[in-house]
Amino acid sequence: MGEDKSIKKPKISITRRILSICLLGAFLCLGGFLYLFFSSSGNIKPESVTLSQDVISMKINTSYQLSADVYPSNSNNRVITWSSSDEKVVKVNSVTGYLEAGKKNGNAIVTAKINEDVFGECYVYVGNVDVTVEDLKFNTEEINTS
């Protein structure tokens, strides 16, 4: 009259339990290794910044667009911040690298920086006129020392 309706659980041997735990551990370990491998391989750090010009001579109140390349080209961080060592001589747009010579003769260093260790520099000379000396000759026949 009273049927036993209890459900019997199958018995799992200790060997099967240990094997299951080992397989689970192996999968977790493999997953962790794959995560670390692929997440670190995508983290390519920039090594250098090269500017389009190393030295620029500008007249007062003129402008110039400076550009920069980051190496390697597939680096994750490619955000460049531009700055000038003397804003009275030359101002630089901190995002675009656009230079504007001021009203003061002088020299300044324009820096394109990714971080403290990775940057490029351009030396900027600002003056009233452009002077380029290509050749210099002296007339030694008519030297007067008196």
Backbone as CSV, one residue per row, in Angstrom:
resi,resn,N_x,N_y,N_z,CA_x,CA_y,CA_z,C_x,C_y,C_z
1,MET,0.769,-1.105,0.000,0.000,0.000,0.000,0.846,1.216,0.000
2,GLY,1.758,1.233,0.679,2.623,2.388,0.616,3.808,2.115,-0.283
3,GLU,3.753,2.699,-1.449,4.886,2.553,-2.360,5.990,3.515,-1.955
4,ASP,7.191,3.064,-2.117,8.337,3.920,-1.817,8.608,4.774,-3.044
5,LYS,8.268,6.058,-2.943,8.440,6.970,-4.081,9.720,7.783,-3.964
6,SER,10.581,7.417,-3.116,11.824,8.172,-2.985,12.717,7.892,-4.186
7,ILE,13.391,8.933,-4.609,14.271,8.815,-5.773,15.661,8.503,-5.267
8,LYS,16.231,7.527,-5.845,17.576,7.133,-5.445,18.588,7.864,-6.328
9,LYS,19.564,8.495,-5.668,20.624,9.169,-6.390,21.665,8.141,-6.764
10,PRO,22.163,8.269,-8.000,23.210,7.317,-8.381,24.482,7.622,-7.595
11,LYS,25.181,6.623,-7.263,26.418,6.798,-6.515,27.540,7.121,-7.497
12,ILE,28.286,8.204,-7.163,29.422,8.606,-7.998,30.670,8.210,-7.232
13,SER,31.505,7.530,-7.923,32.713,7.060,-7.246,33.664,8.232,-6.972
14,ILE,34.512,8.038,-6.025,35.505,9.046,-5.646,36.420,9.330,-6.821
15,THR,36.750,8.362,-7.600,37.633,8.540,-8.748,37.005,9.490,-9.760
16,ARG,35.703,9.334,-10.006,35.011,10.209,-10.953,34.963,11.635,-10.418
17,ARG,34.768,11.792,-9.108,34.736,13.132,-8.519,36.100,13.810,-8.660
18,ILE,37.163,13.086,-8.369,38.512,13.649,-8.479,38.815,14.006,-9.935
19,LEU,38.426,13.135,-10.838,38.637,13.387,-12.265,37.871,14.631,-12.706
20,SER,36.639,14.789,-12.249,35.837,15.969,-12.607,36.486,17.248,-12.090
21,ILE,36.967,17.219,-10.853,37.616,18.399,-10.278,38.893,18.735,-11.034
22,CYS,39.659,17.702,-11.412,40.896,17.939,-12.173,40.601,18.545,-13.536
23,LEU,39.579,18.043,-14.217,39.210,18.593,-15.530,38.743,20.047,-15.400
24,LEU,37.943,20.331,-14.372,37.495,21.694,-14.150,38.693,22.611,-13.900
25,GLY,39.635,22.170,-13.102,40.846,22.948,-12.836,41.656,23.174,-14.093
26,ALA,41.763,22.148,-14.931,42.517,22.276,-16.179,41.865,23.300,-17.108
27,PHE,40.538,23.297,-17.204,39.839,24.256,-18.047,40.013,25.679,-17.508
28,LEU,39.923,25.840,-16.199,40.124,27.159,-15.605,41.548,27.651,-15.846
29,CYS,42.502,26.768,-15.693,43.900,27.132,-15.903,44.140,27.519,-17.361
30,LEU,43.616,26.747,-18.296,43.765,27.048,-19.720,43.088,28.370,-20.063
31,GLY,41.905,28.591,-19.522,41.188,29.843,-19.768,41.967,31.039,-19.249
32,GLY,42.550,30.905,-18.062,43.353,31.984,-17.490,44.580,32.266,-18.334
33,PHE,45.222,31.215,-18.811,46.404,31.388,-19.664,46.026,32.099,-20.959
34,LEU,44.951,31.675,-21.602,44.529,32.311,-22.854,44.158,33.779,-22.633
35,TYR,43.494,34.071,-21.521,43.139,35.463,-21.215,44.396,36.312,-21.062
36,LEU,45.350,35.840,-20.285,46.581,36.606,-20.084,47.367,36.767,-21.370
37,PHE,47.418,35.710,-22.174,48.173,35.761,-23.423,47.587,36.794,-24.369
38,PHE,46.279,36.740,-24.586,45.674,37.642,-25.552,45.523,39.064,-25.017
39,SER,45.325,39.230,-23.722,45.195,40.592,-23.205,46.541,41.295,-23.161
40,SER,47.637,40.576,-22.911,48.944,41.232,-22.882,49.500,41.440,-24.278
41,SER,49.145,40.598,-25.230,49.658,40.788,-26.582,49.006,41.984,-27.261
42,GLY,47.850,42.417,-26.789,47.193,43.583,-27.354,47.669,44.878,-26.729
43,ASN,48.536,44.818,-25.738,49.014,46.005,-25.050,50.382,46.403,-25.601
44,ILE,50.390,47.006,-26.769,51.639,47.412,-27.415,51.933,48.850,-27.018
45,LYS,53.051,49.043,-26.339,53.416,50.360,-25.831,54.171,51.149,-26.899
46,PRO,53.935,52.476,-26.955,54.693,53.307,-27.892,56.155,53.389,-27.465
47,GLU,57.045,53.422,-28.462,58.482,53.467,-28.182,59.105,54.821,-28.508
48,SER,58.572,55.504,-29.529,59.165,56.788,-29.908,58.156,57.655,-30.648
49,VAL,58.458,58.950,-30.685,57.677,59.932,-31.431,58.643,60.657,-32.359
50,THR,58.329,60.694,-33.644,59.153,61.380,-34.638,58.356,62.544,-35.207
51,LEU,58.932,63.736,-35.148,58.250,64.926,-35.657,58.582,65.154,-37.128
52,SER,57.703,65.870,-37.815,57.904,66.143,-39.242,59.110,67.057,-39.465
53,GLN,59.496,67.852,-38.475,60.667,68.730,-38.554,61.427,68.659,-37.241
54,ASP,62.748,68.697,-37.315,63.577,68.756,-36.105,63.884,70.195,-35.718
55,VAL,63.996,71.058,-36.744,64.324,72.474,-36.545,63.454,73.291,-37.496
56,ILE,62.886,74.375,-36.975,62.067,75.263,-37.805,62.491,76.712,-37.534
57,SER,62.617,77.481,-38.612,62.854,78.912,-38.504,61.583,79.602,-38.983
58,MET,61.030,80.481,-38.125,59.770,81.150,-38.452,59.931,82.659,-38.316
59,LYS,59.194,83.401,-39.124,59.105,84.847,-38.957,58.082,85.137,-37.854
60,ILE,58.216,86.296,-37.249,57.242,86.733,-36.249,55.861,86.787,-36.890
61,ASN,54.837,86.372,-36.144,53.429,86.370,-36.569,53.128,85.444,-37.741
62,THR,53.871,84.359,-37.895,53.544,83.364,-38.913,53.101,82.081,-38.212
63,SER,52.662,81.122,-39.006,52.197,79.861,-38.424,52.748,78.683,-39.220
64,TYR,52.656,77.508,-38.600,53.175,76.293,-39.227,52.470,75.090,-38.601
65,GLN,52.125,74.103,-39.421,51.513,72.869,-38.912,52.591,71.805,-38.749
66,LEU,52.881,71.451,-37.512,53.841,70.396,-37.195,53.067,69.093,-37.026
67,SER,53.647,67.986,-37.457,52.984,66.687,-37.294,53.944,65.694,-36.647
68,ALA,53.384,64.589,-36.170,54.191,63.587,-35.473,53.719,62.191,-35.826
69,ASP,54.662,61.251,-35.834,54.368,59.829,-36.029,54.795,59.077,-34.785
70,VAL,53.972,58.114,-34.374,54.265,57.286,-33.209,54.714,55.918,-33.700
71,TYR,55.802,55.410,-33.096,56.307,54.085,-33.445,56.203,53.178,-32.225
72,PRO,55.781,51.950,-32.346,55.211,51.326,-33.539,53.819,51.883,-33.848
73,SER,53.461,51.772,-35.103,52.215,52.387,-35.564,50.976,51.710,-34.990
74,ASN,51.103,50.501,-34.448,49.947,49.816,-33.862,49.944,49.902,-32.332
75,SER,50.630,50.897,-31.767,50.631,51.092,-30.307,49.226,51.430,-29.839
76,ASN,48.934,51.027,-28.616,47.620,51.330,-28.059,47.480,52.807,-27.727
77,ASN,48.483,53.401,-27.107,48.426,54.803,-26.712,49.093,55.653,-27.787
78,ARG,48.288,56.385,-28.543,48.812,57.239,-29.597,48.401,58.698,-29.375
79,VAL,47.947,59.010,-28.155,47.495,60.367,-27.842,48.714,61.233,-27.535
80,ILE,48.896,62.264,-28.343,50.036,63.171,-28.200,49.557,64.478,-27.591
81,THR,50.324,64.973,-26.631,50.077,66.283,-26.050,51.243,67.187,-26.443
82,TRP,50.914,68.313,-27.054,51.919,69.252,-27.541,52.120,70.369,-26.523
83,SER,53.366,70.854,-26.415,53.652,71.979,-25.519,54.845,72.767,-26.053
84,SER,54.971,74.022,-25.586,56.076,74.905,-25.964,56.824,75.315,-24.705
85,SER,58.136,75.412,-24.822,58.938,75.835,-23.674,58.830,77.343,-23.421
86,ASP,58.396,78.114,-24.440,58.229,79.562,-24.279,57.073,80.028,-25.154
87,GLU,55.915,80.211,-24.533,54.702,80.603,-25.267,54.806,82.009,-25.864
88,LYS,55.721,82.858,-25.374,55.894,84.191,-25.936,56.598,84.123,-27.281
89,VAL,57.422,83.097,-27.470,58.139,82.911,-28.732,57.260,82.160,-29.723
90,VAL,56.724,81.014,-29.303,55.861,80.216,-30.176,54.806,79.506,-29.332
91,LYS,53.559,79.653,-29.752,52.446,78.953,-29.112,52.154,77.709,-29.945
92,VAL,51.718,76.646,-29.266,51.372,75.419,-29.970,50.026,74.929,-29.452
93,ASN,49.165,74.518,-30.370,47.893,73.919,-29.982,48.190,72.572,-29.345
94,SER,47.741,72.349,-28.117,48.108,71.145,-27.366,47.548,69.863,-27.967
95,VAL,46.584,69.964,-28.875,45.980,68.775,-29.485,46.460,68.568,-30.918
96,THR,46.560,69.666,-31.703,46.833,69.530,-33.135,48.285,69.734,-33.541
97,GLY,49.093,70.403,-32.708,50.473,70.687,-33.071,50.616,71.886,-33.990
98,TYR,49.591,72.731,-34.069,49.628,73.930,-34.913,50.421,75.022,-34.197
99,LEU,51.491,75.514,-34.844,52.379,76.511,-34.244,52.006,77.918,-34.694
100,GLU,52.099,78.871,-33.757,51.919,80.286,-34.067,53.065,81.049,-33.427
101,ALA,53.901,81.655,-34.283,55.023,82.443,-33.770,54.476,83.705,-33.121
102,GLY,55.077,84.073,-31.992,54.654,85.272,-31.273,55.295,86.519,-31.845
103,LYS,55.354,87.552,-31.031,55.942,88.824,-31.448,57.318,89.013,-30.851
104,LYS,57.881,87.977,-30.312,59.170,88.054,-29.642,60.192,87.196,-30.378
105,ASN,61.351,87.780,-30.664,62.449,86.990,-31.219,62.927,86.017,-30.151
106,GLY,63.340,84.846,-30.581,63.891,83.918,-29.611,63.802,82.473,-30.073
107,ASN,64.093,81.598,-29.140,64.094,80.156,-29.400,63.148,79.475,-28.425
108,ALA,62.556,78.402,-28.879,61.699,77.597,-28.008,61.785,76.151,-28.461
109,ILE,61.466,75.266,-27.570,61.410,73.838,-27.903,59.956,73.416,-27.845
110,VAL,59.461,72.866,-28.952,58.106,72.317,-29.010,58.224,70.820,-28.788
111,THR,57.435,70.311,-27.842,57.501,68.898,-27.474,56.179,68.215,-27.788
112,ALA,56.273,67.045,-28.413,55.126,66.165,-28.647,55.319,64.967,-27.734
113,LYS,54.464,64.863,-26.711,54.696,63.882,-25.653,53.533,62.895,-25.533
114,ILE,53.892,61.616,-25.404,52.903,60.599,-25.066,52.943,60.344,-23.562
115,ASN,54.138,60.215,-23.024,54.344,60.099,-21.578,55.735,60.633,-21.258
116,GLU,56.165,60.509,-20.014,57.455,61.070,-19.596,58.644,60.456,-20.339
117,ASP,58.506,59.226,-20.805,59.618,58.540,-21.464,59.547,58.569,-22.988
118,VAL,58.387,58.861,-23.543,58.208,58.799,-24.999,57.759,60.181,-25.497
119,PHE,58.674,60.861,-26.211,58.372,62.199,-26.719,59.316,62.531,-27.870
120,GLY,58.959,63.563,-28.614,59.805,64.100,-29.676,59.888,65.603,-29.512
121,GLU,60.974,66.209,-30.014,61.165,67.643,-29.859,61.520,68.312,-31.181
122,CYS,61.112,69.554,-31.306,61.458,70.383,-32.456,61.956,71.720,-31.915
123,TYR,63.114,72.168,-32.379,63.673,73.454,-31.976,63.159,74.522,-32.928
124,VAL,62.540,75.558,-32.372,61.917,76.609,-33.175,62.656,77.919,-32.921
125,TYR,63.095,78.553,-34.018,63.764,79.845,-33.968,62.835,80.872,-34.602
126,VAL,62.514,81.923,-33.850,61.601,82.957,-34.347,62.361,84.278,-34.413
127,GLY,62.224,84.956,-35.562,62.901,86.237,-35.755,62.143,87.135,-36.707
128,ASN,62.679,88.345,-36.914,62.043,89.322,-37.794,62.165,88.959,-39.264
129,VAL,63.286,88.369,-39.647,63.507,88.006,-41.046,64.111,86.614,-41.106
130,ASP,63.919,85.975,-42.236,64.577,84.696,-42.472,65.972,84.954,-43.007
131,VAL,66.960,84.382,-42.383,68.339,84.525,-42.839,68.909,83.133,-43.006
132,THR,69.371,82.866,-44.207,70.027,81.597,-44.471,71.372,81.899,-45.101
133,VAL,72.427,81.464,-44.456,73.772,81.671,-44.991,74.181,80.377,-45.680
134,GLU,74.355,80.464,-47.004,74.759,79.289,-47.753,76.259,79.290,-48.030
135,ASP,76.815,80.490,-48.257,78.220,80.575,-48.590,78.743,81.904,-48.057
136,LEU,79.945,81.874,-47.515,80.543,83.078,-46.948,81.944,83.214,-47.521
137,LYS,82.202,84.370,-48.181,83.516,84.599,-48.784,84.072,85.905,-48.247
138,PHE,85.372,85.915,-48.037,86.054,87.119,-47.577,86.957,87.624,-48.700
139,ASN,86.970,88.943,-48.849,87.863,89.567,-49.793,89.138,89.898,-49.044
140,THR,90.161,89.081,-49.212,91.395,89.268,-48.464,92.380,90.193,-49.172
141,GLU,92.068,90.676,-50.363,92.968,91.560,-51.075,92.923,92.963,-50.496
142,GLU,91.833,93.360,-49.922,91.708,94.730,-49.479,91.429,94.796,-47.978
143,ILE,92.270,94.274,-47.188,92.118,94.330,-45.744,92.830,95.579,-45.249
144,ASN,92.118,96.403,-44.557,92.659,97.640,-44.011,92.625,97.546,-42.497
145,THR,93.734,97.561,-41.852,93.783,97.407,-40.399,93.981,98.711,-39.665
146,SER,94.053,99.836,-40.353,94.312,101.120,-39.668,93.055,101.790,-39.191
